[in-house]
GROMACS .gro file of C-alpha atoms in nm:
model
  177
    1UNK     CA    1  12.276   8.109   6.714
    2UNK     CA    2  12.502   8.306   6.517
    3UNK     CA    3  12.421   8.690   6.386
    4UNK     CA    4  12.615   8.835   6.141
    5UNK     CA    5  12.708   9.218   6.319
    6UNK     CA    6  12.921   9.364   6.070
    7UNK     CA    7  13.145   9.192   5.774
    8UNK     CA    8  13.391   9.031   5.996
    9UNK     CA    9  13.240   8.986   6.369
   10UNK     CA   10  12.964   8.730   6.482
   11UNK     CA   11  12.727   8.758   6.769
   12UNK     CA   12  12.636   8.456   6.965
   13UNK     CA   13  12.496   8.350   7.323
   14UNK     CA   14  12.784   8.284   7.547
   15UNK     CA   15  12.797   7.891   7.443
   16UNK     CA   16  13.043   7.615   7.578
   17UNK     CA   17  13.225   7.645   7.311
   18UNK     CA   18  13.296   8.021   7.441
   19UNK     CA   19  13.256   8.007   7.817
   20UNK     CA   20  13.673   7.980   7.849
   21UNK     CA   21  13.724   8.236   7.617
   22UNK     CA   22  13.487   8.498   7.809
   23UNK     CA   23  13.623   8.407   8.118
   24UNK     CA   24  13.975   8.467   8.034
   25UNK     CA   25  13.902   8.781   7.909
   26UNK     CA   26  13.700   8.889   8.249
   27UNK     CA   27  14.027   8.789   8.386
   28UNK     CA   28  14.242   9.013   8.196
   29UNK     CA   29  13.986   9.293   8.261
   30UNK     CA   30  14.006   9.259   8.655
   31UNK     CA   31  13.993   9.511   8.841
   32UNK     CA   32  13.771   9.738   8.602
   33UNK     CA   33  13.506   9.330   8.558
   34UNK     CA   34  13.495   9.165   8.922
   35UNK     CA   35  13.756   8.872   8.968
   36UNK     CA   36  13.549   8.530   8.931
   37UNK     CA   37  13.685   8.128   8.910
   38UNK     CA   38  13.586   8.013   8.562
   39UNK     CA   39  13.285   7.772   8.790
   40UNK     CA   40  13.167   8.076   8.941
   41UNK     CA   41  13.142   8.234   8.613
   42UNK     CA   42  13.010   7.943   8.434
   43UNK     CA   43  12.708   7.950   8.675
   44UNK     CA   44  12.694   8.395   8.604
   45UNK     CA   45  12.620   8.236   8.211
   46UNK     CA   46  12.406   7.990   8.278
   47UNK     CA   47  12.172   8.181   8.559
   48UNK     CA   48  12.197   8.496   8.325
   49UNK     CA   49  11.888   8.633   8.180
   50UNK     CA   50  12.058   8.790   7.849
   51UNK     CA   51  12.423   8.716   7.711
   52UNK     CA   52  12.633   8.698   7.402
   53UNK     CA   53  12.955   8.723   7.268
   54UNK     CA   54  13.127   8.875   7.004
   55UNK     CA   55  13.348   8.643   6.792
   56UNK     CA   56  13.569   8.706   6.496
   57UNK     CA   57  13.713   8.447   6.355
   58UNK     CA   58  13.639   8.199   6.605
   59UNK     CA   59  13.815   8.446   6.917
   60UNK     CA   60  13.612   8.657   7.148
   61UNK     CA   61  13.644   8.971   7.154
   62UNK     CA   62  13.356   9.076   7.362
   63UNK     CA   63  13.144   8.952   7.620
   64UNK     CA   64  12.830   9.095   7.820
   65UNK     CA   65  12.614   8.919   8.077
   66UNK     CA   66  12.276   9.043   8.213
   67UNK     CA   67  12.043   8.987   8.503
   68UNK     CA   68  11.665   9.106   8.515
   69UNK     CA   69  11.488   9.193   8.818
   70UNK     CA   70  11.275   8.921   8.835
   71UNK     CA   71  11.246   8.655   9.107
   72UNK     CA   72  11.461   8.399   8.926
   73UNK     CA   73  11.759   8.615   8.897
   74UNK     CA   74  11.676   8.810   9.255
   75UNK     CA   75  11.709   8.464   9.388
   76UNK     CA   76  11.968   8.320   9.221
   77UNK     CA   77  12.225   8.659   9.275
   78UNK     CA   78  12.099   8.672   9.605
   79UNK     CA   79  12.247   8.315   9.710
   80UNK     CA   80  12.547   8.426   9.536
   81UNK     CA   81  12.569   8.766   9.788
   82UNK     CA   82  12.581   8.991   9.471
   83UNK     CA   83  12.561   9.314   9.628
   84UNK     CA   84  12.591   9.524   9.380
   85UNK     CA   85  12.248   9.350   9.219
   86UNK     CA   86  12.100   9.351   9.574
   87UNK     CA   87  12.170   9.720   9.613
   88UNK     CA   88  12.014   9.822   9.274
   89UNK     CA   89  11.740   9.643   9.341
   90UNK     CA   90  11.661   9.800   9.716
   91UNK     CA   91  11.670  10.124   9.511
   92UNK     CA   92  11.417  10.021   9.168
   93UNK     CA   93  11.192   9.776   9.040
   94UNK     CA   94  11.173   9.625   8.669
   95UNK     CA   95  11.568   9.697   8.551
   96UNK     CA   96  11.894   9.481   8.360
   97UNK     CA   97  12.176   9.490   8.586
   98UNK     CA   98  12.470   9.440   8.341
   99UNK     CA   99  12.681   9.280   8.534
  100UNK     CA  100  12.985   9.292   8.329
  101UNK     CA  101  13.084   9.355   8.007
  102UNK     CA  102  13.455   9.341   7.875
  103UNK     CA  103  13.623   9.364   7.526
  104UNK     CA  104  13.912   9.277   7.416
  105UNK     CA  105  14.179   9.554   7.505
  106UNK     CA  106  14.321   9.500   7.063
  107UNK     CA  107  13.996   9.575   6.969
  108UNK     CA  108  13.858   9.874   7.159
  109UNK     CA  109  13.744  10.198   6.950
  110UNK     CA  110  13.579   9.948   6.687
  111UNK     CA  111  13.203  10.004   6.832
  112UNK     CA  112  13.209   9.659   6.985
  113UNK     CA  113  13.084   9.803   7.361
  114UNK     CA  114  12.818  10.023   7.150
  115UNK     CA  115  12.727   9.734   6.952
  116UNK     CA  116  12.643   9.497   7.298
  117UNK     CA  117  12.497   9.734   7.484
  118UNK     CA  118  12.274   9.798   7.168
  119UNK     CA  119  12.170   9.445   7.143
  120UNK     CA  120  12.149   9.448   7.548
  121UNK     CA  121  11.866   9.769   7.481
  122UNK     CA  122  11.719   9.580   7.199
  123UNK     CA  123  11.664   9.312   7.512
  124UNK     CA  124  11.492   9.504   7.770
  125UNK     CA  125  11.324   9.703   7.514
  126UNK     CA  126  11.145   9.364   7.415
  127UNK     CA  127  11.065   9.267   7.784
  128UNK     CA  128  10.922   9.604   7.872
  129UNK     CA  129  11.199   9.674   8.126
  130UNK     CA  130  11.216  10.043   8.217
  131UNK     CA  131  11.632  10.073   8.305
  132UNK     CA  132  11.933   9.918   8.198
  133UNK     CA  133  12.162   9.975   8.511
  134UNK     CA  134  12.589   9.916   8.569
  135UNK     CA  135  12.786   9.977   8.833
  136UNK     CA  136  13.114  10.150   8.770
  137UNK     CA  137  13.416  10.123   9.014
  138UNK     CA  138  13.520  10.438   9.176
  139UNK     CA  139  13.764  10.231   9.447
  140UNK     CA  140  14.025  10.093   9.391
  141UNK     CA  141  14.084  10.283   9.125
  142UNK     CA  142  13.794  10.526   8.900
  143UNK     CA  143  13.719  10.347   8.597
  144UNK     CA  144  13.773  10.664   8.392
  145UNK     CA  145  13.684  10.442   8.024
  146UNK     CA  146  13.389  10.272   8.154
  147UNK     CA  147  13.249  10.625   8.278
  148UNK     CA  148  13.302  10.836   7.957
  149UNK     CA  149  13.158  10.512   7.767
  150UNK     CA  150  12.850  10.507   7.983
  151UNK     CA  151  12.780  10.913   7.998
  152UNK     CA  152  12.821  10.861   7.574
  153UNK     CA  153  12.575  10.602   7.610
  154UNK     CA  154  12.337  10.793   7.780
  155UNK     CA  155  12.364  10.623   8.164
  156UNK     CA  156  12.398  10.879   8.460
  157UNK     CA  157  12.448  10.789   8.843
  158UNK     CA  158  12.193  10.737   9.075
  159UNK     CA  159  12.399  10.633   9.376
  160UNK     CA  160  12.701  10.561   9.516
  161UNK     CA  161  12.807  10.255   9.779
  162UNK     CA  162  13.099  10.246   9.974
  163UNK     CA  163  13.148   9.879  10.106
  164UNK     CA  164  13.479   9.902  10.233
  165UNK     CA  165  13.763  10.131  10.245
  166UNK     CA  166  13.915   9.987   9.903
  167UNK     CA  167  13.564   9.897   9.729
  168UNK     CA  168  13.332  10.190   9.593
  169UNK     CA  169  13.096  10.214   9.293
  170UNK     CA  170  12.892  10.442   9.086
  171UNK     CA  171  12.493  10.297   9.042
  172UNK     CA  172  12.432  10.400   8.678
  173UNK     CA  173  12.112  10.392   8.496
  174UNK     CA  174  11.991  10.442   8.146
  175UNK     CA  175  11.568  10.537   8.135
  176UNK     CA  176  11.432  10.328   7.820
  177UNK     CA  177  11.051  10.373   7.875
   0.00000   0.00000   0.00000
């Protein structure tokens, strides 16, 4: 289903028609999204709890995907050894782990992350979920745009997890009830 957002952008569910899209820009947003083969993310889509896209003109130019902490997604991301998920959840109950979100590098400073993550709040706000949670690399390298956009948003850490010597994130949450 397609929702107008504003005059010349479209939101939709991540559909076949945009699965190849979304993945190729994940890929061009590695290392800041996690690297994934387009089956891999295929199966992040169609296991997901909440996506969409945003589409002008038939191009993506934004993508989010979404797991709830509920026992279809705790099993699913579990098979799939999603730490980051698995950690969140040893640390709260009854969150959306965004588990990536990427736009278009051309069309950055347009609202588009504000505008998902609003649609992602309308979401949880709906399902009576309490946090909306993100993880934000701090290894290899800070994610310095992803934290300012978060803080704006109104996310602050809760943890930190060091798995390696090259692999660290930030836990963020965001309180909604």
């Amino acid at each position: 289903m397609y929702i107008p957002i504003v005059d010349k952008f479209l939101k939709s569910e991540i559909v076949n028609d945009y699965v190849e899209a979304c993945h190729i820009l994940n890929q061009n947003n590695v290392p800041e999204v996690g690297d994934r083969p387009l089956d891999e993310f295929k199966l992040l889509v169609e296991n997901s709890d909440y996506n969409c896209c945003i589409v002008e003109n038939k191009t993506v130019v934004g993508f989010v995907i979404c797991f709830q902490d509920n026992k279809t997604s705790t099993s699913f991301l579990t098979e799939q050894n999603h730490k980051n998920f698995i950690e969140i959840q040893r640390q709260m109950n009854n969150f959306l782990y965004i588990d990536r979100i990427a736009v278009h590098e051309n069309y950055r400073g347009q609202n588009i992350g504000k505008e998902i993550y609003q649609h992602v709040e309308k979401f949880a706000i709906v399902n009576n979920i309490e946090f909306l949670t993100a993880e934000i690399n701090l290894l290899p390298k800070k994610n310095e745009i992803s934290f300012k956009f978060h803080e704006k948003y109104g996310f602050r850490e809760f943890s930190t997890k060091k798995y390696s010597d090259d692999y660290e994130v930030s836990f963020q949450k965001k309180n909604l009830i």
